[in-house]
Amino acid sequence: MHDNPIIYWYLGEAGPEGAGLTTDSAVQCLSTEELRRFDQLRFPKRSYEWLLGRITAKTLLRRCVPELDGIEFRCLTIANHPQGAPYALLNGDPLPYPLSITHRAGLAAAAVTTSPGIGLGIDLEWVEERDASFYTDYFTPGESRVLTEVASGELASIGTLIWSAKEAMLKALGQGLRVDTRSVEVLRIGNISNQGWKELELMAPGMPDTLWHGYWRRVENHICTVVLIGAAGQPVLRKVDRVTGELL
Ligand SMILES: CC(C)(COP(=O)(O)OP(=O)(O)OC[C@H]1O[C@@H](n2cnc3c(N)ncnc32)[C@H](O)[C@@H]1OP(=O)(O)O)[C@@H](O)C(=O)NCCC(=O)NCCS
């Protein structure tokens, strides 16, 4: 009998071009190490997405990890492992909670779990048309076949959903796009909603023993996916409400 791991998630939002996020937001929310990194970011889009990602992750951590309740944002650092995967530190000491971040077109989302040993990936993608060559280059034959079966009006959303799930899988593995996107595969897209999340059936042909759980939902014109590896029990996804901060 295994505990059901709880995955907490939170969606942060900035106005167009990062409106609402100022240098003051950075000074108030970032640790000294993060401010140093922030000052090195050259492109405004990257700066505000990076900042929104940090604020989103810290809001989530403070709400869901009891020992972080009431901690000042500046005491928390969201750093990246050499391969890019994020992790949190409190006053310079790494916290053991698997964490994932995504930012895209004015939205950022973060997911965290206090269950150890889980690989976690969250991804947000803007639903858009892609050239056929994109699917040929990055999708498995099985995923390409799924696309040939969808109505033409749904191609952009299903293509985006599969792409997002693949990115979330690669994040859960801690790899990102350094590895071949065809090494992970979306087998089936579920449509039955549980608290807004629908299931995905996933696999990686080269990792037959890996236990995957995948979920997706539509958020305005974005698709959001969450992927876990190594969760023995059935995961439960709990949202931190953007307005009230309540755990739903
Ligand atoms: C990880 C990756 C798949 C994210 O894709 P994306 O859709 O562009 O960006 P998202 O906003 O969804 O995610 C970005 C976050 O992913 C996280 N991330 C980056 N590398 C990661 C990795 N190896 N494992 C897990 N998470 C990772 C980071 O937290 C990053 O945000 P931050 O830099 O602000 O901390 C992709 O950026 C990547 O693999 N990058 C490294 C390789 C690369 O740059 N290749 C060139 C393009 S082919």
mmCIF file of C-alpha atoms and ligand atoms in Angstrom:
data_model
loop_
_atom_site.group_PDB
_atom_site.id
_atom_site.type_symbol
_atom_site.label_atom_id
_atom_site.label_comp_id
_atom_site.label_asym_id
_atom_site.label_seq_id
_atom_site.Cartn_x
_atom_site.Cartn_y
_atom_site.Cartn_z
ATOM 1 C CA MET A 1 0.000 0.000 0.000
ATOM 2 C CA HIS A 2 1.511 3.335 -1.047
ATOM 3 C CA ASP A 3 0.682 6.899 -0.108
ATOM 4 C CA ASN A 4 -0.841 8.953 -2.870
ATOM 5 C CA PRO A 5 1.693 11.672 -3.673
ATOM 6 C CA ILE A 6 0.243 15.169 -3.724
ATOM 7 C CA ILE A 7 1.369 17.429 -6.527
ATOM 8 C CA TYR A 8 0.724 21.085 -5.778
ATOM 9 C CA TRP A 9 0.532 23.491 -8.688
ATOM 10 C CA TYR A 10 0.074 27.193 -9.177
ATOM 11 C CA LEU A 11 -0.440 29.460 -12.160
ATOM 12 C CA GLY A 12 1.078 32.951 -12.108
ATOM 13 C CA GLU A 13 0.218 35.691 -14.575
ATOM 14 C CA ALA A 14 1.795 38.903 -15.815
ATOM 15 C CA GLY A 15 0.244 41.427 -18.159
ATOM 16 C CA PRO A 16 1.392 41.766 -21.781
ATOM 17 C CA GLU A 17 5.176 42.154 -22.056
ATOM 18 C CA GLY A 18 5.465 41.452 -18.327
ATOM 19 C CA ALA A 19 3.314 44.435 -17.292
ATOM 20 C CA GLY A 20 2.926 44.530 -13.529
ATOM 21 C CA LEU A 21 6.418 43.145 -12.985
ATOM 22 C CA THR A 22 8.896 45.918 -12.249
ATOM 23 C CA THR A 23 12.459 46.194 -11.060
ATOM 24 C CA ASP A 24 10.869 46.682 -7.638
ATOM 25 C CA SER A 25 9.190 43.266 -7.958
ATOM 26 C CA ALA A 26 12.624 41.803 -8.602
ATOM 27 C CA VAL A 27 14.254 43.551 -5.647
ATOM 28 C CA GLN A 28 11.454 42.477 -3.328
ATOM 29 C CA CYS A 29 11.223 38.872 -4.463
ATOM 30 C CA LEU A 30 14.693 37.765 -5.452
ATOM 31 C CA SER A 31 17.574 36.582 -3.297
ATOM 32 C CA THR A 32 21.007 38.136 -3.764
ATOM 33 C CA GLU A 33 22.105 35.260 -6.035
ATOM 34 C CA GLU A 34 18.964 35.585 -8.111
ATOM 35 C CA LEU A 35 19.344 39.368 -8.451
ATOM 36 C CA ARG A 36 22.842 38.779 -9.809
ATOM 37 C CA ARG A 37 21.438 36.344 -12.380
ATOM 38 C CA PHE A 38 18.521 38.670 -13.200
ATOM 39 C CA ASP A 39 20.917 41.525 -13.970
ATOM 40 C CA GLN A 40 22.700 39.294 -16.488
ATOM 41 C CA LEU A 41 19.572 38.534 -18.513
ATOM 42 C CA ARG A 42 19.752 40.617 -21.660
ATOM 43 C CA PHE A 43 16.392 40.131 -23.334
ATOM 44 C CA PRO A 44 13.310 41.754 -21.751
ATOM 45 C CA LYS A 45 11.083 38.761 -22.607
ATOM 46 C CA ARG A 46 13.471 36.312 -20.930
ATOM 47 C CA SER A 47 13.819 38.672 -17.941
ATOM 48 C CA TYR A 48 10.132 38.938 -17.208
ATOM 49 C CA GLU A 49 9.406 35.276 -17.874
ATOM 50 C CA TRP A 50 12.301 34.249 -15.638
ATOM 51 C CA LEU A 51 11.133 36.630 -12.895
ATOM 52 C CA LEU A 52 7.504 35.506 -13.192
ATOM 53 C CA GLY A 53 8.684 31.880 -12.971
ATOM 54 C CA ARG A 54 10.572 32.619 -9.735
ATOM 55 C CA ILE A 55 7.641 34.493 -8.163
ATOM 56 C CA THR A 56 5.272 31.691 -9.187
ATOM 57 C CA ALA A 57 7.509 28.952 -7.758
ATOM 58 C CA LYS A 58 8.068 30.837 -4.494
ATOM 59 C CA THR A 59 4.351 31.549 -4.068
ATOM 60 C CA LEU A 60 3.688 27.842 -4.491
ATOM 61 C CA LEU A 61 6.464 26.682 -2.159
ATOM 62 C CA ARG A 62 5.467 29.073 0.592
ATOM 63 C CA ARG A 63 1.864 27.951 0.393
ATOM 64 C CA CYS A 64 2.462 24.197 0.250
ATOM 65 C CA VAL A 65 5.560 23.430 2.276
ATOM 66 C CA PRO A 66 4.702 23.928 5.954
ATOM 67 C CA GLU A 67 8.260 24.877 6.971
ATOM 68 C CA LEU A 68 8.206 27.745 4.437
ATOM 69 C CA ASP A 69 5.013 29.347 5.686
ATOM 70 C CA GLY A 70 5.653 33.079 6.219
ATOM 71 C CA ILE A 71 9.243 32.944 4.880
ATOM 72 C CA GLU A 72 10.318 36.077 2.981
ATOM 73 C CA PHE A 73 10.685 35.491 -0.752
ATOM 74 C CA ARG A 74 14.235 36.885 -0.598
ATOM 75 C CA CYS A 75 15.284 33.970 1.675
ATOM 76 C CA LEU A 76 14.343 31.503 -1.058
ATOM 77 C CA THR A 77 16.434 30.940 -4.178
ATOM 78 C CA ILE A 78 15.305 29.025 -7.225
ATOM 79 C CA ALA A 79 18.505 27.797 -8.853
ATOM 80 C CA ASN A 80 19.147 25.439 -11.748
ATOM 81 C CA HIS A 81 21.156 22.235 -11.906
ATOM 82 C CA PRO A 82 23.810 22.173 -14.663
ATOM 83 C CA GLN A 83 21.302 20.505 -17.051
ATOM 84 C CA GLY A 84 18.752 23.259 -16.294
ATOM 85 C CA ALA A 85 16.350 21.553 -13.880
ATOM 86 C CA PRO A 86 15.234 23.918 -11.099
ATOM 87 C CA TYR A 87 15.568 23.379 -7.366
ATOM 88 C CA ALA A 88 14.865 25.542 -4.340
ATOM 89 C CA LEU A 89 17.167 26.657 -1.548
ATOM 90 C CA LEU A 90 16.262 28.223 1.775
ATOM 91 C CA ASN A 91 18.953 30.607 3.022
ATOM 92 C CA GLY A 92 21.428 28.779 0.791
ATOM 93 C CA ASP A 93 20.464 25.219 1.836
ATOM 94 C CA PRO A 94 18.908 23.018 -0.866
ATOM 95 C CA LEU A 95 15.348 21.861 -0.149
ATOM 96 C CA PRO A 96 14.514 18.240 -1.001
ATOM 97 C CA TYR A 97 11.245 18.921 -2.849
ATOM 98 C CA PRO A 98 10.990 18.071 -6.565
ATOM 99 C CA LEU A 99 10.053 21.268 -8.397
ATOM 100 C CA SER A 100 9.280 22.207 -11.978
ATOM 101 C CA ILE A 101 8.702 25.560 -13.694
ATOM 102 C CA THR A 102 7.345 26.703 -17.041
ATOM 103 C CA HIS A 103 6.661 30.128 -18.537
ATOM 104 C CA ARG A 104 5.008 31.060 -21.789
ATOM 105 C CA ALA A 105 3.236 34.123 -23.182
ATOM 106 C CA GLY A 106 2.391 35.953 -19.953
ATOM 107 C CA LEU A 107 1.690 32.857 -17.856
ATOM 108 C CA ALA A 108 3.964 30.822 -15.632
ATOM 109 C CA ALA A 109 3.183 27.625 -13.796
ATOM 110 C CA ALA A 110 5.050 25.707 -11.142
ATOM 111 C CA ALA A 111 4.531 22.292 -9.597
ATOM 112 C CA VAL A 112 6.064 20.859 -6.453
ATOM 113 C CA THR A 113 5.681 17.746 -4.320
ATOM 114 C CA THR A 114 6.854 16.986 -0.827
ATOM 115 C CA SER A 115 7.029 13.281 -1.744
ATOM 116 C CA PRO A 116 10.670 12.354 -2.284
ATOM 117 C CA GLY A 117 11.962 10.345 -5.226
ATOM 118 C CA ILE A 118 9.531 11.677 -7.807
ATOM 119 C CA GLY A 119 10.573 13.222 -11.110
ATOM 120 C CA LEU A 120 8.292 16.149 -11.909
ATOM 121 C CA GLY A 121 7.750 18.120 -15.101
ATOM 122 C CA ILE A 122 5.267 20.886 -15.866
ATOM 123 C CA ASP A 123 4.930 22.604 -19.225
ATOM 124 C CA LEU A 124 2.834 25.385 -20.740
ATOM 125 C CA GLU A 125 2.505 25.819 -24.486
ATOM 126 C CA TRP A 126 0.613 28.368 -26.563
ATOM 127 C CA VAL A 127 -1.748 26.594 -28.945
ATOM 128 C CA GLU A 128 -0.556 27.357 -32.467
ATOM 129 C CA GLU A 129 -0.196 25.850 -35.923
ATOM 130 C CA ARG A 130 3.131 24.216 -36.654
ATOM 131 C CA ASP A 131 4.706 23.291 -39.920
ATOM 132 C CA ALA A 132 4.320 19.614 -40.905
ATOM 133 C CA SER A 133 8.131 19.286 -40.770
ATOM 134 C CA PHE A 134 8.021 20.032 -37.021
ATOM 135 C CA TYR A 135 5.957 16.910 -36.419
ATOM 136 C CA THR A 136 8.089 14.823 -38.765
ATOM 137 C CA ASP A 137 11.257 15.900 -36.988
ATOM 138 C CA TYR A 138 10.170 15.710 -33.349
ATOM 139 C CA PHE A 139 7.244 13.268 -33.056
ATOM 140 C CA THR A 140 7.366 9.470 -33.014
ATOM 141 C CA PRO A 141 5.598 7.611 -35.841
ATOM 142 C CA GLY A 142 2.815 6.742 -33.355
ATOM 143 C CA GLU A 143 2.281 10.399 -32.423
ATOM 144 C CA SER A 144 2.300 11.435 -36.084
ATOM 145 C CA ARG A 145 -0.347 8.787 -36.716
ATOM 146 C CA VAL A 146 -2.556 10.297 -33.995
ATOM 147 C CA LEU A 147 -2.345 13.630 -35.826
ATOM 148 C CA THR A 148 -3.474 12.094 -39.101
ATOM 149 C CA GLU A 149 -6.643 10.935 -37.324
ATOM 150 C CA VAL A 150 -7.723 14.289 -35.837
ATOM 151 C CA ALA A 151 -10.032 16.746 -37.589
ATOM 152 C CA SER A 152 -8.091 19.555 -39.278
ATOM 153 C CA GLY A 153 -9.597 22.113 -36.854
ATOM 154 C CA GLU A 154 -8.014 20.246 -33.946
ATOM 155 C CA LEU A 155 -4.556 19.728 -35.369
ATOM 156 C CA ALA A 156 -3.038 22.775 -33.651
ATOM 157 C CA SER A 157 -4.404 21.908 -30.220
ATOM 158 C CA ILE A 158 -3.601 18.174 -30.346
ATOM 159 C CA GLY A 159 -0.161 18.832 -31.836
ATOM 160 C CA THR A 160 0.539 21.389 -29.106
ATOM 161 C CA LEU A 161 -0.735 19.024 -26.425
ATOM 162 C CA ILE A 162 1.522 16.186 -27.537
ATOM 163 C CA TRP A 163 4.496 18.552 -27.763
ATOM 164 C CA SER A 164 3.820 19.946 -24.295
ATOM 165 C CA ALA A 165 3.523 16.447 -22.797
ATOM 166 C CA LYS A 166 6.832 15.462 -24.381
ATOM 167 C CA GLU A 167 8.539 18.538 -22.924
ATOM 168 C CA ALA A 168 7.046 17.780 -19.495
ATOM 169 C CA MET A 169 8.322 14.178 -19.784
ATOM 170 C CA LEU A 170 11.809 15.386 -20.654
ATOM 171 C CA LYS A 171 11.700 17.803 -17.714
ATOM 172 C CA ALA A 172 10.563 15.009 -15.365
ATOM 173 C CA LEU A 173 13.642 13.096 -16.508
ATOM 174 C CA GLY A 174 15.769 16.191 -15.790
ATOM 175 C CA GLN A 175 16.976 16.185 -19.395
ATOM 176 C CA GLY A 176 15.068 18.825 -21.347
ATOM 177 C CA LEU A 177 15.662 19.071 -25.072
ATOM 178 C CA ARG A 178 19.195 17.732 -24.827
ATOM 179 C CA VAL A 179 17.802 14.297 -25.606
ATOM 180 C CA ASP A 180 15.880 13.142 -28.668
ATOM 181 C CA THR A 181 12.222 14.128 -28.350
ATOM 182 C CA ARG A 182 11.334 10.790 -29.981
ATOM 183 C CA SER A 183 12.737 8.932 -26.972
ATOM 184 C CA VAL A 184 9.487 9.705 -25.122
ATOM 185 C CA GLU A 185 6.006 9.053 -26.455
ATOM 186 C CA VAL A 186 2.395 10.022 -25.843
ATOM 187 C CA LEU A 187 0.312 6.896 -26.407
ATOM 188 C CA ARG A 188 -3.174 8.143 -25.605
ATOM 189 C CA ILE A 189 -4.900 11.422 -24.773
ATOM 190 C CA GLY A 190 -7.665 10.991 -22.215
ATOM 191 C CA ASN A 191 -10.780 13.136 -22.134
ATOM 192 C CA ILE A 192 -12.332 12.391 -18.763
ATOM 193 C CA SER A 193 -11.808 15.336 -16.477
ATOM 194 C CA ASN A 194 -10.843 15.045 -12.817
ATOM 195 C CA GLN A 195 -10.692 18.498 -11.228
ATOM 196 C CA GLY A 196 -9.987 19.918 -14.685
ATOM 197 C CA TRP A 197 -7.121 17.507 -15.421
ATOM 198 C CA LYS A 198 -7.387 14.770 -18.029
ATOM 199 C CA GLU A 199 -5.052 11.797 -18.179
ATOM 200 C CA LEU A 200 -2.289 10.996 -20.618
ATOM 201 C CA GLU A 201 -0.848 7.567 -21.275
ATOM 202 C CA LEU A 202 2.905 7.863 -21.704
ATOM 203 C CA MET A 203 5.940 5.710 -22.263
ATOM 204 C CA ALA A 204 9.593 5.803 -23.154
ATOM 205 C CA PRO A 205 10.599 2.825 -25.309
ATOM 206 C CA GLY A 206 14.135 2.790 -23.872
ATOM 207 C CA MET A 207 12.902 2.855 -20.249
ATOM 208 C CA PRO A 208 10.378 0.012 -19.992
ATOM 209 C CA ASP A 209 10.398 -0.062 -16.174
ATOM 210 C CA THR A 210 9.634 3.615 -15.670
ATOM 211 C CA LEU A 211 6.247 4.379 -14.178
ATOM 212 C CA TRP A 212 4.714 7.465 -15.814
ATOM 213 C CA HIS A 213 1.685 9.543 -14.856
ATOM 214 C CA GLY A 214 0.594 12.378 -17.133
ATOM 215 C CA TYR A 215 -2.140 15.011 -17.029
ATOM 216 C CA TRP A 216 -3.257 17.863 -19.260
ATOM 217 C CA ARG A 217 -5.664 20.746 -19.180
ATOM 218 C CA ARG A 218 -6.520 23.751 -21.307
ATOM 219 C CA VAL A 219 -5.797 27.186 -19.760
ATOM 220 C CA GLU A 220 -7.227 29.865 -22.067
ATOM 221 C CA ASN A 221 -5.157 29.509 -25.256
ATOM 222 C CA HIS A 222 -2.451 27.517 -23.497
ATOM 223 C CA ILE A 223 -2.148 23.811 -22.869
ATOM 224 C CA CYS A 224 -0.680 22.846 -19.513
ATOM 225 C CA THR A 225 0.741 19.367 -18.897
ATOM 226 C CA VAL A 226 2.115 17.757 -15.741
ATOM 227 C CA VAL A 227 4.180 14.570 -15.797
ATOM 228 C CA LEU A 228 5.471 12.466 -12.902
ATOM 229 C CA ILE A 229 7.839 9.553 -12.869
ATOM 230 C CA GLY A 230 8.279 7.107 -10.041
ATOM 231 C CA ALA A 231 5.002 7.777 -8.179
ATOM 232 C CA ALA A 232 3.958 4.448 -6.687
ATOM 233 C CA GLY A 233 0.442 5.534 -5.601
ATOM 234 C CA GLN A 234 -2.172 7.394 -7.647
ATOM 235 C CA PRO A 235 -1.133 11.094 -7.658
ATOM 236 C CA VAL A 236 -3.502 13.802 -6.453
ATOM 237 C CA LEU A 237 -3.196 17.242 -8.038
ATOM 238 C CA ARG A 238 -4.016 20.193 -5.800
ATOM 239 C CA LYS A 239 -4.188 23.758 -7.012
ATOM 240 C CA VAL A 240 -3.244 26.902 -5.138
ATOM 241 C CA ASP A 241 -5.917 29.418 -6.078
ATOM 242 C CA ARG A 242 -4.441 32.486 -7.758
ATOM 243 C CA VAL A 243 -6.864 34.892 -6.103
ATOM 244 C CA THR A 244 -7.440 33.504 -2.611
ATOM 245 C CA GLY A 245 -4.256 31.466 -2.116
ATOM 246 C CA GLU A 246 -6.507 28.619 -0.932
ATOM 247 C CA LEU A 247 -5.516 25.010 -1.573
ATOM 248 C CA LEU A 248 -8.195 23.464 -3.761
HETATM 249 C C1 LIG B 1 13.759 22.417 -20.537
HETATM 250 C C2 LIG B 1 13.148 22.849 -21.849
HETATM 251 C C3 LIG B 1 12.538 21.616 -22.494
HETATM 252 C C4 LIG B 1 12.095 23.901 -21.531
HETATM 253 O O1 LIG B 1 11.373 24.234 -22.623
HETATM 254 P P1 LIG B 1 10.557 25.568 -22.905
HETATM 255 O O2 LIG B 1 9.194 25.146 -23.310
HETATM 256 O O3 LIG B 1 11.346 26.345 -23.864
HETATM 257 O O4 LIG B 1 10.510 26.446 -21.593
HETATM 258 P P2 LIG B 1 9.592 26.369 -20.299
HETATM 259 O O5 LIG B 1 9.276 27.765 -19.931
HETATM 260 O O6 LIG B 1 8.475 25.414 -20.426
HETATM 261 O O7 LIG B 1 10.598 25.766 -19.216
HETATM 262 C C5 LIG B 1 11.708 26.481 -18.827
HETATM 263 C C6 LIG B 1 12.118 25.941 -17.481
HETATM 264 O O8 LIG B 1 12.407 24.554 -17.588
HETATM 265 C C7 LIG B 1 13.301 24.232 -16.550
HETATM 266 N N1 LIG B 1 14.339 23.381 -17.101
HETATM 267 C C8 LIG B 1 15.360 23.733 -17.913
HETATM 268 N N2 LIG B 1 16.116 22.653 -18.188
HETATM 269 C C9 LIG B 1 15.553 21.611 -17.538
HETATM 270 C C10 LIG B 1 15.903 20.240 -17.419
HETATM 271 N N3 LIG B 1 16.986 19.728 -18.017
HETATM 272 N N4 LIG B 1 15.101 19.443 -16.680
HETATM 273 C C11 LIG B 1 14.019 19.912 -16.043
HETATM 274 N N5 LIG B 1 13.639 21.232 -16.115
HETATM 275 C C12 LIG B 1 14.420 22.064 -16.857
HETATM 276 C C13 LIG B 1 13.862 25.536 -15.993
HETATM 277 O O9 LIG B 1 13.287 25.774 -14.720
HETATM 278 C C14 LIG B 1 13.389 26.553 -16.992
HETATM 279 O O10 LIG B 1 13.053 27.804 -16.434
HETATM 280 P P3 LIG B 1 14.149 28.792 -15.807
HETATM 281 O O11 LIG B 1 15.309 28.755 -16.749
HETATM 282 O O12 LIG B 1 13.471 30.099 -15.735
HETATM 283 O O13 LIG B 1 14.485 28.210 -14.466
HETATM 284 C C15 LIG B 1 14.157 23.439 -22.824
HETATM 285 O O14 LIG B 1 14.336 24.802 -22.550
HETATM 286 C C16 LIG B 1 15.519 22.823 -22.781
HETATM 287 O O15 LIG B 1 15.707 21.649 -22.820
HETATM 288 N N6 LIG B 1 16.531 23.632 -22.756
HETATM 289 C C17 LIG B 1 17.885 23.120 -22.715
HETATM 290 C C18 LIG B 1 18.407 22.707 -24.069
HETATM 291 C C19 LIG B 1 18.322 23.786 -25.095
HETATM 292 O O16 LIG B 1 18.391 24.950 -24.799
HETATM 293 N N7 LIG B 1 18.197 23.377 -26.342
HETATM 294 C C20 LIG B 1 18.048 24.315 -27.410
HETATM 295 C C21 LIG B 1 16.696 24.144 -28.077
HETATM 296 S S1 LIG B 1 16.606 22.650 -29.021
#
